[in-house]
PDB file of C-alpha atoms in Angstrom:
ATOM      1  CA  MET A   1      80.079  46.977  71.200  1.00 51.00           C
ATOM      2  CA  ASN A   2      77.888  46.954  74.299  1.00 53.00           C
ATOM      3  CA  PRO A   3      75.520  50.021  74.367  1.00 51.00           C
ATOM      4  CA  LEU A   4      76.162  50.481  78.079  1.00 50.00           C
ATOM      5  CA  ASN A   5      79.872  50.822  77.483  1.00 55.00           C
ATOM      6  CA  VAL A   6      79.226  53.462  74.814  1.00 50.00           C
ATOM      7  CA  PHE A   7      76.980  55.374  77.229  1.00 46.00           C
ATOM      8  CA  GLN A   8      79.586  55.136  80.000  1.00 51.00           C
ATOM      9  CA  LYS A   9      82.324  56.335  77.657  1.00 49.00           C
ATOM     10  CA  MET A  10      80.203  59.258  76.479  1.00 45.00           C
ATOM     11  CA  LEU A  11      79.356  60.193  80.061  1.00 41.00           C
ATOM     12  CA  LEU A  12      83.005  60.057  81.057  1.00 42.00           C
ATOM     13  CA  PHE A  13      83.894  62.173  78.009  1.00 44.00           C
ATOM     14  CA  PHE A  14      81.335  64.872  78.936  1.00 40.00           C
ATOM     15  CA  ILE A  15      82.459  64.881  82.548  1.00 40.00           C
ATOM     16  CA  MET A  16      86.074  65.348  81.529  1.00 41.00           C
ATOM     17  CA  ILE A  17      85.162  68.097  79.057  1.00 39.00           C
ATOM     18  CA  SER A  18      83.164  69.921  81.699  1.00 39.00           C
ATOM     19  CA  LEU A  19      86.014  69.676  84.200  1.00 38.00           C
ATOM     20  CA  PHE A  20      88.531  71.126  81.787  1.00 39.00           C
ATOM     21  CA  SER A  21      86.249  73.825  80.433  1.00 39.00           C
ATOM     22  CA  CYS A  22      84.984  75.197  83.745  1.00 40.00           C
ATOM     23  CA  ASP A  23      84.966  78.961  83.827  1.00 41.00           C
ATOM     24  CA  GLN A  24      87.879  80.162  85.948  1.00 42.00           C
ATOM     25  CA  ASP A  25      85.885  83.247  87.028  1.00 43.00           C
ATOM     26  CA  LEU A  26      83.731  81.109  89.285  1.00 40.00           C
ATOM     27  CA  ASP A  27      86.664  80.643  91.659  1.00 47.00           C
ATOM     28  CA  GLU A  28      87.072  84.418  92.032  1.00 51.00           C
ATOM     29  CA  ASP A  29      83.650  84.640  93.675  1.00 53.00           C
ATOM     30  CA  ALA A  30      84.450  81.950  96.228  1.00 47.00           C
ATOM     31  CA  PRO A  31      85.182  83.261  99.705  1.00 51.00           C
ATOM     32  CA  ILE A  32      88.878  83.569 100.414  1.00 59.00           C
ATOM     33  CA  GLU A  33      89.815  81.817 103.594  1.00 68.00           C
ATOM     34  CA  SER A  34      92.151  83.857 105.726  1.00 77.00           C
ATOM     35  CA  SER A  35      95.120  82.352 107.484  1.00 92.00           C
ATOM     36  CA  ILE A  36      95.084  81.772 111.223  1.00 91.00           C
ATOM     37  CA  GLU A  37      97.518  84.674 111.559  1.00 94.00           C
ATOM     38  CA  GLU A  38      95.150  87.004 109.703  1.00 94.00           C
ATOM     39  CA  GLN A  39      92.231  85.841 111.842  1.00 96.00           C
ATOM     40  CA  ILE A  40      94.190  86.535 115.036  1.00 96.00           C
ATOM     41  CA  GLU A  41      95.310  89.941 113.720  1.00 97.00           C
ATOM     42  CA  GLU A  42      91.692  90.845 112.981  1.00 97.00           C
ATOM     43  CA  GLN A  43      90.617  89.787 116.481  1.00 97.00           C
ATOM     44  CA  ILE A  44      93.377  91.860 118.066  1.00 98.00           C
ATOM     45  CA  LEU A  45      92.162  94.938 116.171  1.00 98.00           C
ATOM     46  CA  LYS A  46      88.563  94.273 117.283  1.00 98.00           C
ATOM     47  CA  LYS A  47      89.535  93.691 120.917  1.00 98.00           C
ATOM     48  CA  THR A  48      91.758  96.779 120.981  1.00 98.00           C
ATOM     49  CA  ASN A  49      88.926  98.890 119.581  1.00 98.00           C
ATOM     50  CA  ALA A  50      86.514  97.443 122.145  1.00 98.00           C
ATOM     51  CA  ILE A  51      88.858  98.671 124.900  1.00 98.00           C
ATOM     52  CA  ARG A  52      89.041 102.111 123.274  1.00 98.00           C
ATOM     53  CA  ARG A  53      85.240 102.321 123.115  1.00 98.00           C
ATOM     54  CA  THR A  54      84.991 101.757 126.887  1.00 97.00           C
ATOM     55  CA  LYS A  55      86.987 104.988 127.226  1.00 97.00           C
ATOM     56  CA  GLY A  56      84.794 106.856 124.727  1.00 98.00           C
ATOM     57  CA  LEU A  57      87.549 106.847 122.092  1.00 98.00           C
ATOM     58  CA  THR A  58      87.164 106.353 118.368  1.00 98.00           C
ATOM     59  CA  ASP A  59      88.110 103.050 116.749  1.00 98.00           C
ATOM     60  CA  LEU A  60      91.534 102.663 115.245  1.00 98.00           C
ATOM     61  CA  VAL A  61      91.409 102.007 111.515  1.00 98.00           C
ATOM     62  CA  GLN A  62      93.207  98.958 110.151  1.00 97.00           C
ATOM     63  CA  ASN A  63      96.084 100.039 107.923  1.00 96.00           C
ATOM     64  CA  ASP A  64      97.881  97.774 105.433  1.00 96.00           C
ATOM     65  CA  GLU A  65     101.201  99.636 105.724  1.00 95.00           C
ATOM     66  CA  MET A  66     101.193  99.302 109.494  1.00 97.00           C
ATOM     67  CA  ASP A  67     100.180  95.617 109.183  1.00 97.00           C
ATOM     68  CA  GLN A  68     103.222  95.110 106.955  1.00 97.00           C
ATOM     69  CA  LEU A  69     105.481  96.918 109.424  1.00 98.00           C
ATOM     70  CA  ALA A  70     104.070  94.901 112.343  1.00 98.00           C
ATOM     71  CA  ARG A  71     104.379  91.533 110.567  1.00 97.00           C
ATOM     72  CA  LEU A  72     107.927  92.294 109.540  1.00 98.00           C
ATOM     73  CA  HIS A  73     108.890  93.044 113.141  1.00 98.00           C
ATOM     74  CA  SER A  74     107.194  89.885 114.474  1.00 98.00           C
ATOM     75  CA  GLU A  75     108.946  87.774 111.838  1.00 98.00           C
ATOM     76  CA  ASN A  76     112.295  89.443 112.549  1.00 98.00           C
ATOM     77  CA  MET A  77     111.991  88.775 116.286  1.00 98.00           C
ATOM     78  CA  ILE A  78     111.794  85.078 115.448  1.00 98.00           C
ATOM     79  CA  THR A  79     114.354  85.027 112.636  1.00 98.00           C
ATOM     80  CA  PHE A  80     116.968  87.034 114.519  1.00 98.00           C
ATOM     81  CA  ASN A  81     116.150  85.706 118.006  1.00 97.00           C
ATOM     82  CA  PHE A  82     115.297  88.872 119.923  1.00 97.00           C
ATOM     83  CA  PHE A  83     112.303  90.288 121.758  1.00 98.00           C
ATOM     84  CA  ASP A  84     112.477  94.067 121.856  1.00 98.00           C
ATOM     85  CA  HIS A  85     111.187  97.242 120.236  1.00 97.00           C
ATOM     86  CA  VAL A  86     114.683  97.903 118.930  1.00 97.00           C
ATOM     87  CA  ASP A  87     115.365  95.357 116.204  1.00 97.00           C
ATOM     88  CA  HIS A  88     118.411  93.346 115.173  1.00 96.00           C
ATOM     89  CA  GLU A  89     119.658  96.342 113.157  1.00 97.00           C
ATOM     90  CA  ASN A  90     119.277  98.674 116.162  1.00 98.00           C
ATOM     91  CA  LYS A  91     116.240 100.349 114.569  1.00 98.00           C
ATOM     92  CA  SER A  92     113.197 101.662 116.404  1.00 98.00           C
ATOM     93  CA  PRO A  93     109.596 101.433 115.137  1.00 97.00           C
ATOM     94  CA  SER A  94     109.892 104.939 113.672  1.00 97.00           C
ATOM     95  CA  ASP A  95     113.182 104.040 111.956  1.00 98.00           C
ATOM     96  CA  ARG A  96     111.563 100.961 110.394  1.00 97.00           C
ATOM     97  CA  ALA A  97     108.573 103.024 109.208  1.00 97.00           C
ATOM     98  CA  ASP A  98     110.937 105.610 107.697  1.00 97.00           C
ATOM     99  CA  ASP A  99     112.921 102.873 105.925  1.00 97.00           C
ATOM    100  CA  LEU A 100     109.712 101.759 104.188  1.00 96.00           C
ATOM    101  CA  SER A 101     108.687 105.389 103.448  1.00 96.00           C
ATOM    102  CA  PHE A 102     105.583 105.077 105.633  1.00 96.00           C
ATOM    103  CA  ALA A 103     104.589 108.586 106.685  1.00 95.00           C
ATOM    104  CA  TRP A 104     103.680 109.302 110.312  1.00 97.00           C
ATOM    105  CA  THR A 105     103.350 112.190 112.745  1.00 98.00           C
ATOM    106  CA  SER A 106     103.153 109.877 115.756  1.00 98.00           C
ATOM    107  CA  ILE A 107     103.925 106.205 116.058  1.00 98.00           C
ATOM    108  CA  ALA A 108     104.089 103.649 118.870  1.00 98.00           C
ATOM    109  CA  GLU A 109     104.467  99.912 119.186  1.00 98.00           C
ATOM    110  CA  ASN A 110     103.376  97.058 121.439  1.00 98.00           C
ATOM    111  CA  ILE A 111     105.019  93.648 121.292  1.00 98.00           C
ATOM    112  CA  GLY A 112     104.130  90.409 122.978  1.00 97.00           C
ATOM    113  CA  LYS A 113     104.616  86.684 122.816  1.00 96.00           C
ATOM    114  CA  VAL A 114     102.301  83.898 123.904  1.00 95.00           C
ATOM    115  CA  PRO A 115     102.693  80.145 123.493  1.00 94.00           C
ATOM    116  CA  TRP A 116     100.091  78.212 121.479  1.00 91.00           C
ATOM    117  CA  PHE A 117      99.689  75.761 124.358  1.00 91.00           C
ATOM    118  CA  GLU A 118      97.048  74.062 126.435  1.00 88.00           C
ATOM    119  CA  ASN A 119      97.982  75.677 129.754  1.00 90.00           C
ATOM    120  CA  VAL A 120      99.333  79.203 129.616  1.00 91.00           C
ATOM    121  CA  ASN A 121      99.729  80.894 132.975  1.00 89.00           C
ATOM    122  CA  GLY A 122      96.980  83.499 133.313  1.00 90.00           C
ATOM    123  CA  CYS A 123      95.320  82.580 130.006  1.00 93.00           C
ATOM    124  CA  GLY A 124      94.547  78.875 130.037  1.00 92.00           C
ATOM    125  CA  ASP A 125      94.233  77.090 126.695  1.00 93.00           C
ATOM    126  CA  THR A 126      95.411  79.450 123.956  1.00 93.00           C
ATOM    127  CA  ARG A 127      94.966  77.075 121.025  1.00 92.00           C
ATOM    128  CA  SER A 128      92.149  79.040 119.396  1.00 94.00           C
ATOM    129  CA  VAL A 129      92.053  82.339 117.521  1.00 95.00           C
ATOM    130  CA  ASP A 130      89.909  83.991 120.177  1.00 95.00           C
ATOM    131  CA  ALA A 131      91.813  82.646 123.188  1.00 95.00           C
ATOM    132  CA  LEU A 132      95.240  83.577 121.833  1.00 96.00           C
ATOM    133  CA  SER A 133      94.174  87.081 120.798  1.00 96.00           C
ATOM    134  CA  GLU A 134      92.371  87.602 124.119  1.00 96.00           C
ATOM    135  CA  CYS A 135      95.472  86.514 126.048  1.00 96.00           C
ATOM    136  CA  VAL A 136      97.817  88.990 124.364  1.00 97.00           C
ATOM    137  CA  VAL A 137      95.336  91.896 124.372  1.00 98.00           C
ATOM    138  CA  GLU A 138      94.572  91.396 128.072  1.00 97.00           C
ATOM    139  CA  GLY A 139      98.302  91.257 128.768  1.00 96.00           C
ATOM    140  CA  TRP A 140      98.732  94.608 127.054  1.00 98.00           C
ATOM    141  CA  ARG A 141      95.669  96.050 128.790  1.00 97.00           C
ATOM    142  CA  ASN A 142      97.175  95.127 132.162  1.00 97.00           C
ATOM    143  CA  SER A 143     100.533  96.745 131.359  1.00 97.00           C
ATOM    144  CA  PRO A 144     100.550 100.546 131.848  1.00 97.00           C
ATOM    145  CA  GLY A 145     102.859 101.342 128.912  1.00 97.00           C
ATOM    146  CA  HIS A 146     101.091  99.034 126.467  1.00 98.00           C
ATOM    147  CA  TYR A 147      97.670 100.183 127.638  1.00 98.00           C
ATOM    148  CA  SER A 148      98.705 103.800 127.160  1.00 98.00           C
ATOM    149  CA  ASN A 149      99.434 103.028 123.498  1.00 98.00           C
ATOM    150  CA  MET A 150      96.115 101.207 123.099  1.00 98.00           C
ATOM    151  CA  ILE A 151      94.123 104.208 124.335  1.00 98.00           C
ATOM    152  CA  GLY A 152      96.534 106.790 122.932  1.00 98.00           C
ATOM    153  CA  ASP A 153      95.839 109.558 120.465  1.00 97.00           C
ATOM    154  CA  PHE A 154      96.314 107.457 117.335  1.00 98.00           C
ATOM    155  CA  GLU A 155      94.188 106.950 114.224  1.00 98.00           C
ATOM    156  CA  GLU A 156      95.452 103.701 112.714  1.00 98.00           C
ATOM    157  CA  LEU A 157      96.600 100.288 113.808  1.00 98.00           C
ATOM    158  CA  GLY A 158      98.647  97.598 112.182  1.00 98.00           C
ATOM    159  CA  VAL A 159      98.872  94.123 113.677  1.00 98.00           C
ATOM    160  CA  GLY A 160     101.341  91.403 112.808  1.00 98.00           C
ATOM    161  CA  ILE A 161     101.764  87.903 114.180  1.00 97.00           C
ATOM    162  CA  ALA A 162     104.278  85.185 113.414  1.00 97.00           C
ATOM    163  CA  PHE A 163     104.709  81.716 114.898  1.00 96.00           C
ATOM    164  CA  SER A 164     108.074  80.277 115.831  1.00 96.00           C
ATOM    165  CA  LYS A 165     108.905  76.628 115.112  1.00 96.00           C
ATOM    166  CA  ASP A 166     108.163  75.812 118.763  1.00 95.00           C
ATOM    167  CA  SER A 167     104.651  77.329 118.520  1.00 94.00           C
ATOM    168  CA  ILE A 168     105.306  80.635 120.244  1.00 96.00           C
ATOM    169  CA  ALA A 169     103.251  83.473 118.752  1.00 96.00           C
ATOM    170  CA  TYR A 170     105.090  86.795 118.435  1.00 98.00           C
ATOM    171  CA  PHE A 171     102.828  89.837 118.210  1.00 98.00           C
ATOM    172  CA  THR A 172     103.395  93.417 117.139  1.00 98.00           C
ATOM    173  CA  GLN A 173     100.916  96.285 117.172  1.00 98.00           C
ATOM    174  CA  VAL A 174     101.937  99.493 115.417  1.00 98.00           C
ATOM    175  CA  PHE A 175      99.872 102.581 116.216  1.00 98.00           C
ATOM    176  CA  ARG A 176     100.073 105.538 113.863  1.00 98.00           C
ATOM    177  CA  THR A 177      98.726 108.953 113.171  1.00 97.00           C
ATOM    178  CA  PRO A 178      99.679 109.809 109.566  1.00 95.00           C
TER     179      PRO A 178
END
């Protein structure tokens, strides 16, 4: 037997053993990459809080329950083909929060939709996390009712985004004071 072949076989054996015996805990320390939806949701929270700060208001705190409520509404607008605060079951934001046993003393909602396109009227190219989130937040800022919610007397914010098959992003912001 050729000594080089023995060395190569031993090397291959040790490589295979090391691959199969790697400690699984190492993967837990690796950074978790967030989805594009989560990145956009985070940017919307940051941009909304930046607007609040210009008015001397406190930042809204991200809330997992409100994120869930917002995502569900964005997904339902796509699934059931509607664009409204009242959903396909004729339920308002407060009704949907109650259905999930999410406590609130005040609640409000903003919705929006923006295409993930190269040329969006008033926004330009929205094919990046920052551009898409900026487009929808600026749209809300320029709408009196939406803006009122953004600078309203709320403590928490949930954000949810979903993309339709034709690359339209549906957005929901849910503002809450527990």
